[in-house]
Structure formats: C-alpha cells, structure tokens
PDB file of C-alpha atoms in Angstrom:
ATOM      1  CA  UNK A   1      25.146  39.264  97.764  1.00 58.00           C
ATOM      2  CA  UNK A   2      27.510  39.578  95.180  1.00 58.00           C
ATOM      3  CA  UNK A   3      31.152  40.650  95.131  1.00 57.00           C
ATOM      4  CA  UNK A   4      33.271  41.491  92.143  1.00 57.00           C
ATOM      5  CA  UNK A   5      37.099  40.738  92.263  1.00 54.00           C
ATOM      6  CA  UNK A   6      39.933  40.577  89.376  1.00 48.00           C
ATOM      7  CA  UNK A   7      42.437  38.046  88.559  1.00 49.00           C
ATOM      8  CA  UNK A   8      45.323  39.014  86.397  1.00 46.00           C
ATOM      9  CA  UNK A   9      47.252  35.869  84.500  1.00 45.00           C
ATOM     10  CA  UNK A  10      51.101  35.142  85.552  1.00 40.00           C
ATOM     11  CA  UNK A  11      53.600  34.859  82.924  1.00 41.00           C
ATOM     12  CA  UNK A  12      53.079  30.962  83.704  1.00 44.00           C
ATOM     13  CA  UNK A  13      48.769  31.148  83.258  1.00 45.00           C
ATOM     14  CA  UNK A  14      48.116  30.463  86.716  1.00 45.00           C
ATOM     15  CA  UNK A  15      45.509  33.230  88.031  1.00 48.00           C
ATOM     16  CA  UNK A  16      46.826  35.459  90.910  1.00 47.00           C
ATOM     17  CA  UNK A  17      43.375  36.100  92.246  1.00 44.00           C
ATOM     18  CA  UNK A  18      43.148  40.019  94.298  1.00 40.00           C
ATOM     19  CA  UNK A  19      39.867  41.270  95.458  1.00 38.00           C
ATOM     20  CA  UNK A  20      38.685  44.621  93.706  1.00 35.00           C
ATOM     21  CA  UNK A  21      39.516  45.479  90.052  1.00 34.00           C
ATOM     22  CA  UNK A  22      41.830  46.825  87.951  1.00 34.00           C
ATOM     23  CA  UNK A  23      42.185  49.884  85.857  1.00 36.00           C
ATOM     24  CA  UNK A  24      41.418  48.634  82.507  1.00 35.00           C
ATOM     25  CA  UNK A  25      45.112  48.548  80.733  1.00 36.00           C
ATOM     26  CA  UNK A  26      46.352  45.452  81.838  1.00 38.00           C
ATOM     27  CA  UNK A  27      46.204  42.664  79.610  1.00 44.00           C
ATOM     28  CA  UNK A  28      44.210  39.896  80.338  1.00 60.00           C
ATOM     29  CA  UNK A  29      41.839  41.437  82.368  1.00 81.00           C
ATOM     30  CA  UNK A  30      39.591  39.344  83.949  1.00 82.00           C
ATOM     31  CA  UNK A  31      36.854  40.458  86.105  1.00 86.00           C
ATOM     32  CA  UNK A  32      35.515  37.726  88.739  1.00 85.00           C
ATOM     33  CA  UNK A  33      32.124  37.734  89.876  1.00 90.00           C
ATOM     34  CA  UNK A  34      31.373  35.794  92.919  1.00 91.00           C
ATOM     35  CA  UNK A  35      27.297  35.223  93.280  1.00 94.00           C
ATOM     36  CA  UNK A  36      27.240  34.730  96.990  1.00 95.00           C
ATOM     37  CA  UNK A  37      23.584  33.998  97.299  1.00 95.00           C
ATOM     38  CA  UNK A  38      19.663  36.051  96.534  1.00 96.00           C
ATOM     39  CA  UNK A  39      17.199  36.984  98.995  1.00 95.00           C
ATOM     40  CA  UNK A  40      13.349  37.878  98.725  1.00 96.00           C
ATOM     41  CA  UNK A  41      13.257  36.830  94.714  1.00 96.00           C
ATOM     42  CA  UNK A  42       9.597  36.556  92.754  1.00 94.00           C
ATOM     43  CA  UNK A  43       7.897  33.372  93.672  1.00 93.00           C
ATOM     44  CA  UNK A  44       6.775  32.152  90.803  1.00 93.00           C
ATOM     45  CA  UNK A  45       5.620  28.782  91.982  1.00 91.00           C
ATOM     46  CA  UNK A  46       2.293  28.301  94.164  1.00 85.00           C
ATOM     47  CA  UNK A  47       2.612  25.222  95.759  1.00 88.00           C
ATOM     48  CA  UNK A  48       6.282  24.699  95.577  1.00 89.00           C
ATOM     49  CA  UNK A  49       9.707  25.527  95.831  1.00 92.00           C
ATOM     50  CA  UNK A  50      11.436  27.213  93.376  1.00 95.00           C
ATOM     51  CA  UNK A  51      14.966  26.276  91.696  1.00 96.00           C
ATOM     52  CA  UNK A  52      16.349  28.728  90.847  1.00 97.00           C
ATOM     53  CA  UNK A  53      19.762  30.328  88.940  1.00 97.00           C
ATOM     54  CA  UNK A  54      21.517  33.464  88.112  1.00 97.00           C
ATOM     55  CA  UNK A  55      23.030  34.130  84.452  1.00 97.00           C
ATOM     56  CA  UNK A  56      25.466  37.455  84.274  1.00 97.00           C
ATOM     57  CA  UNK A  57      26.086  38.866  80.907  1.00 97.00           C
ATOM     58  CA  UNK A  58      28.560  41.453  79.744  1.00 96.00           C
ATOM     59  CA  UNK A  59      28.378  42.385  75.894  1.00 93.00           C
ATOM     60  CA  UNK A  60      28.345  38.847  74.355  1.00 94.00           C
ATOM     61  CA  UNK A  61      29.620  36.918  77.478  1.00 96.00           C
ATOM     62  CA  UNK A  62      27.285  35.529  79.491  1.00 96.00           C
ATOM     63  CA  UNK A  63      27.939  32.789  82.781  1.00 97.00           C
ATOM     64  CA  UNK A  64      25.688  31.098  85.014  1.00 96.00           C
ATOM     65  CA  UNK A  65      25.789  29.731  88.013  1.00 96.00           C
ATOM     66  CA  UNK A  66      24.404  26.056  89.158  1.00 96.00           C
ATOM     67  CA  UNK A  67      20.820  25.597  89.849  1.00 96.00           C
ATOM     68  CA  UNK A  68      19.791  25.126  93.331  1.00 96.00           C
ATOM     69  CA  UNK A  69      17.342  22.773  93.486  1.00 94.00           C
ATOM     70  CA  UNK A  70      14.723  24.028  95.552  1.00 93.00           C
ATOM     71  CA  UNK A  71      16.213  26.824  96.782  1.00 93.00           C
ATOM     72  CA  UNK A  72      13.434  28.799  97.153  1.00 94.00           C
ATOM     73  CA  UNK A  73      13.617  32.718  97.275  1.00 94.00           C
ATOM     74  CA  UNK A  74      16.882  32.537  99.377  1.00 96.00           C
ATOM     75  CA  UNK A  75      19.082  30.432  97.732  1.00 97.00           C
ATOM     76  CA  UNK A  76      23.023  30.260  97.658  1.00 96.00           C
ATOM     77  CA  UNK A  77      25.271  30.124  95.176  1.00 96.00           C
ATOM     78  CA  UNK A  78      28.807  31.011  95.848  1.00 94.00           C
ATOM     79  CA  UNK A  79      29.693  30.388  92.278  1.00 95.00           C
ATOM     80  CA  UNK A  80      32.471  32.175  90.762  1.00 92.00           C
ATOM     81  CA  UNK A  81      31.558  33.867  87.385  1.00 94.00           C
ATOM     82  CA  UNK A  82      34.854  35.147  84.804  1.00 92.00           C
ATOM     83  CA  UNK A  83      34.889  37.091  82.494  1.00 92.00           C
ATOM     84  CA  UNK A  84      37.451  38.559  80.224  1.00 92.00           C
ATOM     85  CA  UNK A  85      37.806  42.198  79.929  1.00 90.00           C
ATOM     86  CA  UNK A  86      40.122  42.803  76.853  1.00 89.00           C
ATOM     87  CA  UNK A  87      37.992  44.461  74.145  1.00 89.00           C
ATOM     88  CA  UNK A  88      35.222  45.265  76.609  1.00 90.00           C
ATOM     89  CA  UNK A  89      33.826  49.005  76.139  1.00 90.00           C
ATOM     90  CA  UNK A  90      30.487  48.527  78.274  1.00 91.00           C
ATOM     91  CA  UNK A  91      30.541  49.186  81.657  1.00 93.00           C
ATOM     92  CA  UNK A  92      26.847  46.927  82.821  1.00 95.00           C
ATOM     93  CA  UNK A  93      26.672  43.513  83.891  1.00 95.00           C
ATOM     94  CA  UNK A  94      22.833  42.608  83.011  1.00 97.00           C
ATOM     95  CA  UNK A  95      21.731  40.156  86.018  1.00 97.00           C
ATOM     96  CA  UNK A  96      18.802  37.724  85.410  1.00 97.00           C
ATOM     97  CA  UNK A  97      17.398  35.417  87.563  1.00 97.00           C
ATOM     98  CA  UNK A  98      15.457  32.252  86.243  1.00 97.00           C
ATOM     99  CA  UNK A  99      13.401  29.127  87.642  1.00 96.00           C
ATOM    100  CA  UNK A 100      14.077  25.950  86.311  1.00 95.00           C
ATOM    101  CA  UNK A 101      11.361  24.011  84.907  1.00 90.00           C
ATOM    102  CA  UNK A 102      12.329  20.260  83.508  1.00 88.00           C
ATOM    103  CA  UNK A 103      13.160  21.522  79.632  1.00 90.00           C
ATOM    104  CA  UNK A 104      13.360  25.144  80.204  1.00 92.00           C
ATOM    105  CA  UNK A 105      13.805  28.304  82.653  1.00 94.00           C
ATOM    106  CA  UNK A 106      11.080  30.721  83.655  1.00 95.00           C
ATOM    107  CA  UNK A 107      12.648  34.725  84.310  1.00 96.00           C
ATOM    108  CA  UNK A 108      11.980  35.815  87.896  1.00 96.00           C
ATOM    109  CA  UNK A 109      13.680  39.135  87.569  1.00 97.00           C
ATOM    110  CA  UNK A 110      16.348  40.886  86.415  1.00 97.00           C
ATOM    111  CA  UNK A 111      18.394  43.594  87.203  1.00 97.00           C
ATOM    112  CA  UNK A 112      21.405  46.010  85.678  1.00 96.00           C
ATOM    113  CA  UNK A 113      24.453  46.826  87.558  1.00 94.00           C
ATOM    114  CA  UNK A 114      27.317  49.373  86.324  1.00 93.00           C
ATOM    115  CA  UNK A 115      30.500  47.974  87.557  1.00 91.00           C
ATOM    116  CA  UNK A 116      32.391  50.914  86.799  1.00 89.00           C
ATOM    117  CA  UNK A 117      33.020  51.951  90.156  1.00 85.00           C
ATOM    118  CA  UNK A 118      34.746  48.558  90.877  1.00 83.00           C
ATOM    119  CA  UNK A 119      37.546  49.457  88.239  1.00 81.00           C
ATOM    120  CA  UNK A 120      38.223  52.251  89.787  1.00 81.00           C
ATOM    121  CA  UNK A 121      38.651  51.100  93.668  1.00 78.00           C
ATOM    122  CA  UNK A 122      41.744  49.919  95.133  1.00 72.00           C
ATOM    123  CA  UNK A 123      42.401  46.050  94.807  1.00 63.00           C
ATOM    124  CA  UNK A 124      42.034  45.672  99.074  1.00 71.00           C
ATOM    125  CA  UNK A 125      38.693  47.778  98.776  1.00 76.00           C
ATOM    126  CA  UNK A 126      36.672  45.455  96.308  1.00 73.00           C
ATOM    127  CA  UNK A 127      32.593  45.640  95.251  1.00 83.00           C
ATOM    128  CA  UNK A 128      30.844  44.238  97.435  1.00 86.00           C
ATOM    129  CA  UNK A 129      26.837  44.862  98.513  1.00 90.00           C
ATOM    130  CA  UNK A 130      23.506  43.477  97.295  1.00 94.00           C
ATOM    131  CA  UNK A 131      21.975  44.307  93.740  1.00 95.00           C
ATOM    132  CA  UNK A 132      18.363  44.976  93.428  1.00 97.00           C
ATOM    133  CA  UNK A 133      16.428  42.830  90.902  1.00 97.00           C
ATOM    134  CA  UNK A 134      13.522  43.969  89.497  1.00 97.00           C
ATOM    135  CA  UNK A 135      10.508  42.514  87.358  1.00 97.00           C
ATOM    136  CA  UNK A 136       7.461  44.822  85.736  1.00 95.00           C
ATOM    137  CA  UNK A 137       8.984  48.089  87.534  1.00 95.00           C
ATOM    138  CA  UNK A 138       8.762  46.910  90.910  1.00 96.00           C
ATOM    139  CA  UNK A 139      11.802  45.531  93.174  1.00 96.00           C
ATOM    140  CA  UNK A 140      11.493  41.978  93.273  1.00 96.00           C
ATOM    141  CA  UNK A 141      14.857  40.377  94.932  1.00 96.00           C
ATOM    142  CA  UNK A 142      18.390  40.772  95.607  1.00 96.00           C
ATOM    143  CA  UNK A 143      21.389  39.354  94.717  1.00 95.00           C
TER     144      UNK A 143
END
C-alpha cells in the first residue's frame, strides 16, 4: 500500500508535512511517498525467502526504500520516499521491485503509476490505495 502526501518548506526549512498534494505552483514542491508495505510479489527464490526492496523514480530522481531481509512476498516498508517537484513536467512514478542477492538485485516486477490525480485532490483527501506490479504482461504484486 502506498500513499502519496506533500510537504511544503517553512520560511525557516523545517517541512510542514499535509497529506495529499499540491497544485504544482508552489515552490519547493515536494511530493512524499510513503511505501507502506507489498503483497503477493513474484517469488523468485525456490527454496527461500526473498529480500526484497522497492526503488521509485520520477524523471532522473530515483529513492529506495530499505531491504527487508527475508521479507518474503509480503513485506513492509513504511519508508518515506521525497522527491522534489520544481522543474518536474512528467506526471509517472515508475515502481520497481527487486530481490537482493549478496552483490546485486534481481527485478521482481515493476509497475507505472500516474500521480496526477494526487495534485489535484484536496490536501485532507490524499492518494492512497494499492498499485499493481506487473512482470512479462501479467500482474505479479502490489504495492
């Protein structure tokens, strides 16, 4: 499950944190991303547990957030993601979900979602609702 919320700097750069999103004319937009947790991802692993991770890009950003060791296909996150929203002209956060091996990460599945519609709800409304994750065509998770 994954919810999207905004944080908009004070004049004295401490974040004042509001659930939903703003319009996209206020400077230093920020949008926040909170990965709550996955359920029913790929196994790739046969006789073990997987450990796996979410990365979240927009245009050239791109966050992650912490590996859960063994977490299997239903792990949780509740990591915080930010990203900065000045400049921004793409509307699609590109979700992928890895394993991870010892030296690198395996793709389970990925997924696109258009976060549009958050900028354009009320800041008490918020985005909030699981994202479908797919891998060769066919759904293979949610986050």
């Amino acid at each position: 499950m994954s919810e999207f919320t905004t944080s908009q700097l004070s004049p004295e750069g401490n974040p004042q944190r509001k659930k939903g999103a703003y319009a996209s004319g206020i400077r230093n937009n920020t949008l926040v991303v909170v990965v709550t947790k996955a359920h029913g991802l790929r196994n790739v692993l046969k006789m073990d547990k997987q450990s796996p991770f979410i990365t979240i890009r927009i245009q050239d950003q791109e966050e992650s957030t912490k590996v859960v060791s063994r977490g299997g296909q239903t792990p949780t996150f509740n990591d915080e993601l930010w990203f900065n929203l000045d400049g921004i002209e793409e509307r699609t956060l590109y979700i992928n979900a890895y394993h991870q091996k010892k030296n690198d990460a395996k793709l389970i599945c990925c997924g696109e979602v258009d976060y549009s519609t958050a900028l354009k709800r009320s800041t008490s409304e918020g985005f909030d609702g699981w994202f479908t994750l797919y891998w060769e065509g066919r759904e293979a998770g949610k986050v």
